[in-house]
Amino acid sequence: MPPLFAQSLGPAMDNLPGPVQDLHDVLAHCRWTGVVRIDRGPSLGTRPVCAVVEFSPDGASRGR
């Protein structure tokens, strides 16, 4: 059974860059470190969802 993220995206998973696919292709608990830039989508649901998962504000850099 594919990971939940892959199940949610379905065939669109194949359109993601390879490193993003690799990041989400896990079946066990994992921890990664690095630096990301947050670019949120324009939909109305973006802010509440990002608040729930505690993402940084749009355009922010986050990492170690």
PDB file of N, CA and C in Angstrom, residues 3-60:
ATOM      1  N   PRO A   3       2.210   5.139   0.630  1.00  0.00           N
ATOM      2  CA  PRO A   3       2.041   6.056   1.754  1.00  0.00           C
ATOM      3  C   PRO A   3       0.814   6.949   1.552  1.00  0.00           C
ATOM      4  N   LEU A   4       0.294   7.486   2.643  1.00  0.00           N
ATOM      5  CA  LEU A   4      -0.914   8.306   2.620  1.00  0.00           C
ATOM      6  C   LEU A   4      -0.792   9.493   1.662  1.00  0.00           C
ATOM      7  N   PHE A   5       0.366  10.155   1.654  1.00  0.00           N
ATOM      8  CA  PHE A   5       0.554  11.311   0.784  1.00  0.00           C
ATOM      9  C   PHE A   5       0.382  10.906  -0.676  1.00  0.00           C
ATOM     10  N   ALA A   6       0.994   9.793  -1.069  1.00  0.00           N
ATOM     11  CA  ALA A   6       0.884   9.309  -2.445  1.00  0.00           C
ATOM     12  C   ALA A   6      -0.550   8.902  -2.764  1.00  0.00           C
ATOM     13  N   GLN A   7      -1.229   8.294  -1.818  1.00  0.00           N
ATOM     14  CA  GLN A   7      -2.629   7.926  -2.029  1.00  0.00           C
ATOM     15  C   GLN A   7      -3.485   9.170  -2.235  1.00  0.00           C
ATOM     16  N   SER A   8      -3.202  10.214  -1.460  1.00  0.00           N
ATOM     17  CA  SER A   8      -3.991  11.446  -1.544  1.00  0.00           C
ATOM     18  C   SER A   8      -3.805  12.139  -2.891  1.00  0.00           C
ATOM     19  N   LEU A   9      -2.578  12.158  -3.393  1.00  0.00           N
ATOM     20  CA  LEU A   9      -2.302  12.841  -4.655  1.00  0.00           C
ATOM     21  C   LEU A   9      -2.636  12.004  -5.877  1.00  0.00           C
ATOM     22  N   GLY A  10      -2.600  10.690  -5.732  1.00  0.00           N
ATOM     23  CA  GLY A  10      -2.869   9.821  -6.871  1.00  0.00           C
ATOM     24  C   GLY A  10      -1.828  10.035  -7.956  1.00  0.00           C
ATOM     25  N   PRO A  11      -2.258  10.058  -9.226  1.00  0.00           N
ATOM     26  CA  PRO A  11      -1.314  10.209 -10.333  1.00  0.00           C
ATOM     27  C   PRO A  11      -0.533  11.529 -10.307  1.00  0.00           C
ATOM     28  N   ALA A  12      -1.052  12.546  -9.617  1.00  0.00           N
ATOM     29  CA  ALA A  12      -0.352  13.833  -9.536  1.00  0.00           C
ATOM     30  C   ALA A  12       0.986  13.697  -8.810  1.00  0.00           C
ATOM     31  N   MET A  13       1.145  12.642  -8.013  1.00  0.00           N
ATOM     32  CA  MET A  13       2.409  12.407  -7.312  1.00  0.00           C
ATOM     33  C   MET A  13       3.563  12.328  -8.310  1.00  0.00           C
ATOM     34  N   ASP A  14       3.305  11.781  -9.500  1.00  0.00           N
ATOM     35  CA  ASP A  14       4.346  11.643 -10.522  1.00  0.00           C
ATOM     36  C   ASP A  14       4.808  12.982 -11.076  1.00  0.00           C
ATOM     37  N   ASN A  15       4.026  14.045 -10.874  1.00  0.00           N
ATOM     38  CA  ASN A  15       4.395  15.372 -11.371  1.00  0.00           C
ATOM     39  C   ASN A  15       5.299  16.132 -10.415  1.00  0.00           C
ATOM     40  N   LEU A  16       5.461  15.640  -9.191  1.00  0.00           N
ATOM     41  CA  LEU A  16       6.322  16.305  -8.211  1.00  0.00           C
ATOM     42  C   LEU A  16       7.788  16.054  -8.536  1.00  0.00           C
ATOM     43  N   PRO A  17       8.676  16.989  -8.177  1.00  0.00           N
ATOM     44  CA  PRO A  17      10.109  16.747  -8.359  1.00  0.00           C
ATOM     45  C   PRO A  17      10.545  15.505  -7.577  1.00  0.00           C
ATOM     46  N   GLY A  18      11.538  14.808  -8.100  1.00  0.00           N
ATOM     47  CA  GLY A  18      12.030  13.583  -7.471  1.00  0.00           C
ATOM     48  C   GLY A  18      12.324  13.708  -5.981  1.00  0.00           C
ATOM     49  N   PRO A  19      13.050  14.762  -5.544  1.00  0.00           N
ATOM     50  CA  PRO A  19      13.342  14.887  -4.112  1.00  0.00           C
ATOM     51  C   PRO A  19      12.079  15.025  -3.253  1.00  0.00           C
ATOM     52  N   VAL A  20      11.048  15.678  -3.782  1.00  0.00           N
ATOM     53  CA  VAL A  20       9.793  15.817  -3.031  1.00  0.00           C
ATOM     54  C   VAL A  20       9.088  14.464  -2.945  1.00  0.00           C
ATOM     55  N   GLN A  21       9.104  13.711  -4.040  1.00  0.00           N
ATOM     56  CA  GLN A  21       8.529  12.370  -4.014  1.00  0.00           C
ATOM     57  C   GLN A  21       9.249  11.507  -2.978  1.00  0.00           C
ATOM     58  N   ASP A  22      10.585  11.557  -2.982  1.00  0.00           N
ATOM     59  CA  ASP A  22      11.370  10.767  -2.035  1.00  0.00           C
ATOM     60  C   ASP A  22      11.051  11.143  -0.593  1.00  0.00           C
ATOM     61  N   LEU A  23      10.882  12.432  -0.353  1.00  0.00           N
ATOM     62  CA  LEU A  23      10.592  12.915   0.996  1.00  0.00           C
ATOM     63  C   LEU A  23       9.286  12.334   1.524  1.00  0.00           C
ATOM     64  N   HIS A  24       8.302  12.198   0.641  1.00  0.00           N
ATOM     65  CA  HIS A  24       6.977  11.736   1.060  1.00  0.00           C
ATOM     66  C   HIS A  24       6.750  10.249   0.835  1.00  0.00           C
ATOM     67  N   ASP A  25       7.734   9.535   0.328  1.00  0.00           N
ATOM     68  CA  ASP A  25       7.592   8.114   0.054  1.00  0.00           C
ATOM     69  C   ASP A  25       8.141   7.287   1.215  1.00  0.00           C
ATOM     70  N   VAL A  26       7.554   7.473   2.376  1.00  0.00           N
ATOM     71  CA  VAL A  26       7.993   6.751   3.579  1.00  0.00           C
ATOM     72  C   VAL A  26       6.797   6.076   4.245  1.00  0.00           C
ATOM     73  N   LEU A  27       7.064   4.942   4.868  1.00  0.00           N
ATOM     74  CA  LEU A  27       6.008   4.223   5.587  1.00  0.00           C
ATOM     75  C   LEU A  27       6.271   4.208   7.088  1.00  0.00           C
ATOM     76  N   ALA A  28       7.414   4.712   7.506  1.00  0.00           N
ATOM     77  CA  ALA A  28       7.775   4.724   8.925  1.00  0.00           C
ATOM     78  C   ALA A  28       7.964   6.166   9.384  1.00  0.00           C
ATOM     79  N   HIS A  29       8.074   6.345  10.680  1.00  0.00           N
ATOM     80  CA  HIS A  29       8.335   7.676  11.242  1.00  0.00           C
ATOM     81  C   HIS A  29       9.754   8.085  10.872  1.00  0.00           C
ATOM     82  N   CYS A  30       9.912   9.245  10.284  1.00  0.00           N
ATOM     83  CA  CYS A  30      11.226   9.746   9.873  1.00  0.00           C
ATOM     84  C   CYS A  30      11.365  11.201  10.281  1.00  0.00           C
ATOM     85  N   ARG A  31      12.604  11.647  10.373  1.00  0.00           N
ATOM     86  CA  ARG A  31      12.879  13.044  10.685  1.00  0.00           C
ATOM     87  C   ARG A  31      13.960  13.535   9.728  1.00  0.00           C
ATOM     88  N   TRP A  32      13.717  14.709   9.144  1.00  0.00           N
ATOM     89  CA  TRP A  32      14.659  15.316   8.223  1.00  0.00           C
ATOM     90  C   TRP A  32      15.043  16.687   8.756  1.00  0.00           C
ATOM     91  N   THR A  33      16.196  17.149   8.368  1.00  0.00           N
ATOM     92  CA  THR A  33      16.595  18.517   8.675  1.00  0.00           C
ATOM     93  C   THR A  33      17.001  19.182   7.375  1.00  0.00           C
ATOM     94  N   GLY A  34      16.875  20.485   7.336  1.00  0.00           N
ATOM     95  CA  GLY A  34      17.231  21.228   6.144  1.00  0.00           C
ATOM     96  C   GLY A  34      16.594  22.596   6.172  1.00  0.00           C
ATOM     97  N   VAL A  35      16.625  23.265   5.048  1.00  0.00           N
ATOM     98  CA  VAL A  35      16.067  24.601   4.925  1.00  0.00           C
ATOM     99  C   VAL A  35      15.024  24.580   3.816  1.00  0.00           C
ATOM    100  N   VAL A  36      13.886  25.192   4.075  1.00  0.00           N
ATOM    101  CA  VAL A  36      12.822  25.280   3.074  1.00  0.00           C
ATOM    102  C   VAL A  36      12.351  26.720   2.957  1.00  0.00           C
ATOM    103  N   ARG A  37      11.737  27.026   1.839  1.00  0.00           N
ATOM    104  CA  ARG A  37      11.061  28.308   1.660  1.00  0.00           C
ATOM    105  C   ARG A  37       9.586  28.005   1.531  1.00  0.00           C
ATOM    106  N   ILE A  38       8.768  28.694   2.287  1.00  0.00           N
ATOM    107  CA  ILE A  38       7.334  28.463   2.301  1.00  0.00           C
ATOM    108  C   ILE A  38       6.666  29.305   1.222  1.00  0.00           C
ATOM    109  N   ASP A  39       5.963  28.671   0.306  1.00  0.00           N
ATOM    110  CA  ASP A  39       5.160  29.341  -0.717  1.00  0.00           C
ATOM    111  C   ASP A  39       3.755  28.754  -0.642  1.00  0.00           C
ATOM    112  N   ARG A  40       2.854  29.494  -0.041  1.00  0.00           N
ATOM    113  CA  ARG A  40       1.484  29.015   0.132  1.00  0.00           C
ATOM    114  C   ARG A  40       0.643  29.287  -1.093  1.00  0.00           C
ATOM    115  N   GLY A  41      -0.346  28.459  -1.305  1.00  0.00           N
ATOM    116  CA  GLY A  41      -1.278  28.645  -2.408  1.00  0.00           C
ATOM    117  C   GLY A  41      -2.283  29.744  -2.103  1.00  0.00           C
ATOM    118  N   PRO A  42      -3.035  30.168  -3.116  1.00  0.00           N
ATOM    119  CA  PRO A  42      -3.966  31.280  -2.963  1.00  0.00           C
ATOM    120  C   PRO A  42      -5.354  30.889  -2.429  1.00  0.00           C
ATOM    121  N   SER A  43      -5.600  29.603  -2.201  1.00  0.00           N
ATOM    122  CA  SER A  43      -6.948  29.192  -1.800  1.00  0.00           C
ATOM    123  C   SER A  43      -7.299  29.668  -0.392  1.00  0.00           C
ATOM    124  N   LEU A  44      -8.579  29.784  -0.123  1.00  0.00           N
ATOM    125  CA  LEU A  44      -9.042  30.254   1.183  1.00  0.00           C
ATOM    126  C   LEU A  44      -8.690  29.292   2.318  1.00  0.00           C
ATOM    127  N   GLY A  45      -8.551  28.018   2.003  1.00  0.00           N
ATOM    128  CA  GLY A  45      -8.239  27.039   3.042  1.00  0.00           C
ATOM    129  C   GLY A  45      -6.779  27.002   3.436  1.00  0.00           C
ATOM    130  N   THR A  46      -5.939  27.722   2.721  1.00  0.00           N
ATOM    131  CA  THR A  46      -4.500  27.659   2.978  1.00  0.00           C
ATOM    132  C   THR A  46      -4.131  28.119   4.381  1.00  0.00           C
ATOM    133  N   ARG A  47      -4.592  29.269   4.784  1.00  0.00           N
ATOM    134  CA  ARG A  47      -4.190  29.801   6.104  1.00  0.00           C
ATOM    135  C   ARG A  47      -4.604  28.906   7.263  1.00  0.00           C
ATOM    136  N   PRO A  48      -5.862  28.456   7.326  1.00  0.00           N
ATOM    137  CA  PRO A  48      -6.225  27.588   8.464  1.00  0.00           C
ATOM    138  C   PRO A  48      -5.446  26.271   8.486  1.00  0.00           C
ATOM    139  N   VAL A  49      -5.244  25.675   7.315  1.00  0.00           N
ATOM    140  CA  VAL A  49      -4.502  24.410   7.273  1.00  0.00           C
ATOM    141  C   VAL A  49      -3.060  24.634   7.712  1.00  0.00           C
ATOM    142  N   CYS A  50      -2.424  25.689   7.214  1.00  0.00           N
ATOM    143  CA  CYS A  50      -1.042  25.979   7.600  1.00  0.00           C
ATOM    144  C   CYS A  50      -0.933  26.307   9.092  1.00  0.00           C
ATOM    145  N   ALA A  51      -1.940  26.937   9.650  1.00  0.00           N
ATOM    146  CA  ALA A  51      -1.931  27.226  11.087  1.00  0.00           C
ATOM    147  C   ALA A  51      -2.020  25.934  11.896  1.00  0.00           C
ATOM    148  N   VAL A  52      -2.842  25.007  11.454  1.00  0.00           N
ATOM    149  CA  VAL A  52      -3.015  23.734  12.174  1.00  0.00           C
ATOM    150  C   VAL A  52      -1.710  22.934  12.171  1.00  0.00           C
ATOM    151  N   VAL A  53      -1.012  22.897  11.031  1.00  0.00           N
ATOM    152  CA  VAL A  53       0.232  22.132  10.959  1.00  0.00           C
ATOM    153  C   VAL A  53       1.455  22.964  11.345  1.00  0.00           C
ATOM    154  N   GLU A  54       1.228  24.203  11.776  1.00  0.00           N
ATOM    155  CA  GLU A  54       2.258  25.098  12.293  1.00  0.00           C
ATOM    156  C   GLU A  54       3.343  25.424  11.265  1.00  0.00           C
ATOM    157  N   PHE A  55       2.932  25.659  10.016  1.00  0.00           N
ATOM    158  CA  PHE A  55       3.872  26.114   9.002  1.00  0.00           C
ATOM    159  C   PHE A  55       4.205  27.574   9.249  1.00  0.00           C
ATOM    160  N   SER A  56       5.401  27.976   8.824  1.00  0.00           N
ATOM    161  CA  SER A  56       5.813  29.375   8.921  1.00  0.00           C
ATOM    162  C   SER A  56       5.019  30.221   7.946  1.00  0.00           C
ATOM    163  N   PRO A  57       5.051  31.545   8.120  1.00  0.00           N
ATOM    164  CA  PRO A  57       4.339  32.443   7.178  1.00  0.00           C
ATOM    165  C   PRO A  57       4.871  32.298   5.752  1.00  0.00           C
ATOM    166  N   ASP A  58       4.058  32.697   4.782  1.00  0.00           N
ATOM    167  CA  ASP A  58       4.439  32.657   3.377  1.00  0.00           C
ATOM    168  C   ASP A  58       5.718  33.446   3.150  1.00  0.00           C
ATOM    169  N   GLY A  59       6.627  32.874   2.378  1.00  0.00           N
ATOM    170  CA  GLY A  59       7.896  33.530   2.059  1.00  0.00           C
ATOM    171  C   GLY A  59       8.976  33.351   3.096  1.00  0.00           C
ATOM    172  N   ALA A  60       8.637  32.764   4.234  1.00  0.00           N
ATOM    173  CA  ALA A  60       9.619  32.592   5.309  1.00  0.00           C
ATOM    174  C   ALA A  60      10.572  31.442   4.979  1.00  0.00           C
TER     175      ALA A  60
END
